[in-house]
Amino acid sequence: MAAPLELLLQRHSVPSRQLGEPAPDEATLRELLGAAIRVPDHGKLVPFRLVRLAGEAKLRFGERLAELAIRKQPELSEAKREKERLRYTFAPLVIAVVARLDDTSKVPEIEQRLCAGNVAYNILLGASALGYGAQWLTGWAAYDPDVAAILGLAANEHVVAFVHLGTPQIEVPDRERPLLDELLGTWTP
């Protein structure tokens, strides 16, 4: 195992329910996010932005989502209502990574989305490098236009990731990974 690649080889997601205090402090968070936004960006569009959910705001956000879920599915069980309400409260910090798509640009939409996705992944890698845990989650809320309105997103914006950040409360075992030889091919003319 090559030492320079150790971070990539050891990276894994920590379930949001297993992320506790402390989250990165403000200075560390700014350093982490500043590094995370250094992504490939065809056309220099900066097709992303970040929304912080912290403290009481996480609970309020979850309550709004639970209300919305109940309106959309009145038969939703009490357990699922509570799950929606508490979904964003486990990790001490959640960063919503938002794609801002410019449909007037020559840069294809998929490249703009991937750019935003790279920001989310860089947050995961950076958190791991700093000794924190993180999990990239989406779920129905990432794709719902009413949730986008709650977050104050514009018509050309959507959530690509809710990145939950904190300190791992457990040692997370690695999962089985795919074999490179089953994925790598060589094109020949």
mmCIF file of C-alpha atoms in Angstrom:
data_model
loop_
_atom_site.group_PDB
_atom_site.id
_atom_site.type_symbol
_atom_site.label_atom_id
_atom_site.label_comp_id
_atom_site.label_asym_id
_atom_site.label_seq_id
_atom_site.Cartn_x
_atom_site.Cartn_y
_atom_site.Cartn_z
ATOM 1 C CA MET A 1 0.000 0.000 0.000
ATOM 2 C CA ALA A 2 1.521 3.313 -1.067
ATOM 3 C CA ALA A 3 1.668 5.831 1.796
ATOM 4 C CA PRO A 4 0.654 8.819 -0.388
ATOM 5 C CA LEU A 5 -2.598 7.013 -1.249
ATOM 6 C CA GLU A 6 -3.318 5.936 2.322
ATOM 7 C CA LEU A 7 -6.084 8.540 2.757
ATOM 8 C CA LEU A 8 -7.961 7.235 -0.288
ATOM 9 C CA LEU A 9 -7.408 3.613 0.649
ATOM 10 C CA GLN A 10 -8.686 4.109 4.200
ATOM 11 C CA ARG A 11 -11.568 6.498 3.449
ATOM 12 C CA HIS A 12 -15.011 5.277 4.422
ATOM 13 C CA SER A 13 -18.293 6.820 5.394
ATOM 14 C CA VAL A 14 -19.279 7.036 9.035
ATOM 15 C CA PRO A 15 -23.065 6.670 9.478
ATOM 16 C CA SER A 16 -24.593 10.007 10.438
ATOM 17 C CA ARG A 17 -26.088 8.439 13.593
ATOM 18 C CA GLN A 18 -22.526 7.615 14.677
ATOM 19 C CA LEU A 19 -21.185 11.161 14.299
ATOM 20 C CA GLY A 20 -21.034 13.177 17.494
ATOM 21 C CA GLU A 21 -19.354 16.265 18.880
ATOM 22 C CA PRO A 22 -17.094 17.855 18.183
ATOM 23 C CA ALA A 23 -17.618 19.032 14.655
ATOM 24 C CA PRO A 24 -14.839 21.050 13.079
ATOM 25 C CA ASP A 25 -14.569 24.465 14.738
ATOM 26 C CA GLU A 26 -15.141 27.539 12.580
ATOM 27 C CA ALA A 27 -11.501 27.985 11.560
ATOM 28 C CA THR A 28 -11.079 24.300 10.719
ATOM 29 C CA LEU A 29 -14.393 24.228 8.859
ATOM 30 C CA ARG A 30 -13.403 27.225 6.757
ATOM 31 C CA GLU A 31 -10.074 25.565 5.959
ATOM 32 C CA LEU A 32 -11.842 22.296 5.065
ATOM 33 C CA LEU A 33 -14.450 23.977 2.863
ATOM 34 C CA GLY A 34 -11.856 26.239 1.273
ATOM 35 C CA ALA A 35 -9.918 23.146 0.238
ATOM 36 C CA ALA A 36 -13.086 21.294 -0.820
ATOM 37 C CA ILE A 37 -14.076 23.934 -3.370
ATOM 38 C CA ARG A 38 -10.806 23.465 -5.275
ATOM 39 C CA VAL A 39 -12.361 21.211 -7.897
ATOM 40 C CA PRO A 40 -12.149 20.796 -11.668
ATOM 41 C CA ASP A 41 -14.461 23.506 -13.026
ATOM 42 C CA HIS A 42 -14.756 23.621 -16.812
ATOM 43 C CA GLY A 43 -15.496 27.217 -17.799
ATOM 44 C CA LYS A 44 -14.804 28.548 -14.287
ATOM 45 C CA LEU A 45 -18.557 28.630 -13.673
ATOM 46 C CA VAL A 46 -18.384 27.795 -9.952
ATOM 47 C CA PRO A 47 -21.566 25.745 -10.376
ATOM 48 C CA PHE A 48 -22.010 25.085 -6.675
ATOM 49 C CA ARG A 49 -22.593 26.687 -3.321
ATOM 50 C CA LEU A 50 -22.817 25.476 0.274
ATOM 51 C CA VAL A 51 -25.553 25.778 2.900
ATOM 52 C CA ARG A 52 -24.674 25.138 6.552
ATOM 53 C CA LEU A 53 -27.174 23.417 8.866
ATOM 54 C CA ALA A 54 -26.032 23.617 12.470
ATOM 55 C CA GLY A 55 -27.435 23.784 15.978
ATOM 56 C CA GLU A 56 -31.143 24.438 16.359
ATOM 57 C CA ALA A 57 -31.474 25.045 12.607
ATOM 58 C CA LYS A 58 -30.967 21.310 11.950
ATOM 59 C CA LEU A 59 -33.959 20.433 14.117
ATOM 60 C CA ARG A 60 -36.102 23.177 12.567
ATOM 61 C CA PHE A 61 -35.146 21.951 9.100
ATOM 62 C CA GLY A 62 -36.118 18.405 10.066
ATOM 63 C CA GLU A 63 -39.431 19.598 11.484
ATOM 64 C CA ARG A 64 -40.204 21.402 8.221
ATOM 65 C CA LEU A 65 -39.316 18.268 6.269
ATOM 66 C CA ALA A 66 -41.512 16.122 8.506
ATOM 67 C CA GLU A 67 -44.447 18.515 7.960
ATOM 68 C CA LEU A 68 -43.838 18.376 4.227
ATOM 69 C CA ALA A 69 -43.588 14.576 4.214
ATOM 70 C CA ILE A 70 -46.885 14.309 6.103
ATOM 71 C CA ARG A 71 -48.588 16.651 3.627
ATOM 72 C CA LYS A 72 -47.332 14.532 0.750
ATOM 73 C CA GLN A 73 -48.079 11.210 2.498
ATOM 74 C CA PRO A 74 -50.760 11.654 5.188
ATOM 75 C CA GLU A 75 -50.635 7.907 5.936
ATOM 76 C CA LEU A 76 -46.964 8.166 6.966
ATOM 77 C CA SER A 77 -46.422 6.144 10.136
ATOM 78 C CA GLU A 78 -45.461 7.866 13.373
ATOM 79 C CA ALA A 79 -42.041 6.172 13.262
ATOM 80 C CA LYS A 80 -41.341 7.549 9.780
ATOM 81 C CA ARG A 81 -42.559 11.005 10.825
ATOM 82 C CA GLU A 82 -40.095 10.954 13.701
ATOM 83 C CA LYS A 83 -37.323 9.708 11.396
ATOM 84 C CA GLU A 84 -37.897 12.699 9.098
ATOM 85 C CA ARG A 85 -37.962 15.100 12.025
ATOM 86 C CA LEU A 86 -34.657 13.848 13.464
ATOM 87 C CA ARG A 87 -32.819 12.945 10.237
ATOM 88 C CA TYR A 88 -30.481 15.962 10.373
ATOM 89 C CA THR A 89 -29.905 16.086 14.137
ATOM 90 C CA PHE A 90 -27.431 13.253 14.706
ATOM 91 C CA ALA A 91 -24.234 14.724 13.290
ATOM 92 C CA PRO A 92 -23.320 18.083 14.825
ATOM 93 C CA LEU A 93 -22.985 19.713 11.403
ATOM 94 C CA VAL A 94 -24.550 19.202 7.979
ATOM 95 C CA ILE A 95 -23.376 20.928 4.820
ATOM 96 C CA ALA A 96 -25.795 20.943 1.897
ATOM 97 C CA VAL A 97 -23.825 20.994 -1.336
ATOM 98 C CA VAL A 98 -25.916 22.733 -3.958
ATOM 99 C CA ALA A 99 -25.408 22.568 -7.724
ATOM 100 C CA ARG A 100 -26.009 25.886 -9.524
ATOM 101 C CA LEU A 101 -26.599 25.004 -13.153
ATOM 102 C CA ASP A 102 -26.015 27.578 -15.874
ATOM 103 C CA ASP A 103 -28.114 26.499 -18.856
ATOM 104 C CA THR A 104 -26.708 29.341 -20.981
ATOM 105 C CA SER A 105 -23.173 27.968 -20.712
ATOM 106 C CA LYS A 106 -21.535 25.791 -23.336
ATOM 107 C CA VAL A 107 -20.382 23.578 -20.455
ATOM 108 C CA PRO A 108 -22.668 20.527 -20.403
ATOM 109 C CA GLU A 109 -24.997 20.253 -17.418
ATOM 110 C CA ILE A 110 -23.502 16.902 -16.425
ATOM 111 C CA GLU A 111 -20.069 18.527 -16.016
ATOM 112 C CA GLN A 112 -21.566 21.207 -13.801
ATOM 113 C CA ARG A 113 -23.283 18.568 -11.641
ATOM 114 C CA LEU A 114 -20.085 16.553 -11.408
ATOM 115 C CA CYS A 115 -18.213 19.663 -10.316
ATOM 116 C CA ALA A 116 -20.645 20.094 -7.404
ATOM 117 C CA GLY A 117 -20.354 16.382 -6.637
ATOM 118 C CA ASN A 118 -16.585 16.754 -6.464
ATOM 119 C CA VAL A 119 -17.037 19.436 -3.806
ATOM 120 C CA ALA A 120 -19.095 16.980 -1.744
ATOM 121 C CA TYR A 121 -16.475 14.275 -2.147
ATOM 122 C CA ASN A 122 -13.673 16.652 -1.256
ATOM 123 C CA ILE A 123 -15.521 17.455 1.981
ATOM 124 C CA LEU A 124 -15.570 13.714 2.760
ATOM 125 C CA LEU A 125 -11.867 13.343 1.992
ATOM 126 C CA GLY A 126 -10.919 16.498 3.858
ATOM 127 C CA ALA A 127 -12.930 15.507 6.919
ATOM 128 C CA SER A 128 -11.166 12.157 6.963
ATOM 129 C CA ALA A 129 -7.762 13.819 6.582
ATOM 130 C CA LEU A 130 -8.554 16.036 9.584
ATOM 131 C CA GLY A 131 -9.648 13.087 11.744
ATOM 132 C CA TYR A 132 -13.394 13.704 11.463
ATOM 133 C CA GLY A 133 -16.058 11.428 10.087
ATOM 134 C CA ALA A 134 -18.526 12.245 7.349
ATOM 135 C CA GLN A 135 -21.367 10.742 5.378
ATOM 136 C CA TRP A 136 -22.821 11.902 2.053
ATOM 137 C CA LEU A 137 -26.583 11.428 2.087
ATOM 138 C CA THR A 138 -29.351 12.502 -0.234
ATOM 139 C CA GLY A 139 -32.772 10.899 0.202
ATOM 140 C CA TRP A 140 -36.024 12.342 -1.047
ATOM 141 C CA ALA A 141 -35.277 15.787 0.398
ATOM 142 C CA ALA A 142 -32.384 16.326 -2.028
ATOM 143 C CA TYR A 143 -34.727 15.984 -5.006
ATOM 144 C CA ASP A 144 -37.886 17.667 -3.766
ATOM 145 C CA PRO A 145 -38.698 21.164 -5.105
ATOM 146 C CA ASP A 146 -40.530 22.077 -1.878
ATOM 147 C CA VAL A 147 -37.402 21.268 0.132
ATOM 148 C CA ALA A 148 -35.387 23.370 -2.309
ATOM 149 C CA ALA A 149 -37.755 26.233 -1.512
ATOM 150 C CA ILE A 150 -37.277 25.709 2.232
ATOM 151 C CA LEU A 151 -33.514 26.008 1.660
ATOM 152 C CA GLY A 152 -34.025 29.146 -0.443
ATOM 153 C CA LEU A 153 -32.650 27.600 -3.628
ATOM 154 C CA ALA A 154 -33.148 29.285 -6.988
ATOM 155 C CA ALA A 155 -34.869 27.529 -9.892
ATOM 156 C CA ASN A 156 -31.486 26.511 -11.355
ATOM 157 C CA GLU A 157 -30.232 25.028 -8.074
ATOM 158 C CA HIS A 158 -30.617 21.624 -6.459
ATOM 159 C CA VAL A 159 -29.023 19.676 -3.626
ATOM 160 C CA VAL A 160 -26.450 17.107 -4.691
ATOM 161 C CA ALA A 161 -25.465 16.095 -1.156
ATOM 162 C CA PHE A 162 -26.189 16.569 2.496
ATOM 163 C CA VAL A 163 -22.744 15.957 4.013
ATOM 164 C CA HIS A 164 -23.033 15.086 7.716
ATOM 165 C CA LEU A 165 -19.879 15.914 9.705
ATOM 166 C CA GLY A 166 -18.659 15.149 13.201
ATOM 167 C CA THR A 167 -16.407 12.942 15.265
ATOM 168 C CA PRO A 168 -16.858 9.188 14.806
ATOM 169 C CA GLN A 169 -18.358 7.600 17.916
ATOM 170 C CA ILE A 170 -17.511 4.067 16.760
ATOM 171 C CA GLU A 171 -14.810 2.339 14.762
ATOM 172 C CA VAL A 172 -16.433 1.729 11.384
ATOM 173 C CA PRO A 173 -15.375 -1.504 9.687
ATOM 174 C CA ASP A 174 -14.531 -1.287 6.020
ATOM 175 C CA ARG A 175 -16.967 -2.850 3.594
ATOM 176 C CA GLU A 176 -16.171 -5.202 0.759
ATOM 177 C CA ARG A 177 -14.836 -3.239 -2.204
ATOM 178 C CA PRO A 178 -15.029 -4.089 -5.909
ATOM 179 C CA LEU A 179 -12.044 -5.730 -7.544
ATOM 180 C CA LEU A 180 -10.127 -3.461 -9.897
ATOM 181 C CA ASP A 181 -9.540 -6.299 -12.361
ATOM 182 C CA GLU A 182 -13.314 -6.628 -12.796
ATOM 183 C CA LEU A 183 -13.646 -2.932 -13.600
ATOM 184 C CA LEU A 184 -10.582 -2.033 -15.645
ATOM 185 C CA GLY A 185 -10.514 -2.699 -19.345
ATOM 186 C CA THR A 186 -8.162 -1.628 -22.085
ATOM 187 C CA TRP A 187 -9.436 -0.233 -25.352
ATOM 188 C CA THR A 188 -7.723 -1.502 -28.421
ATOM 189 C CA PRO A 189 -8.378 -0.360 -32.011
#
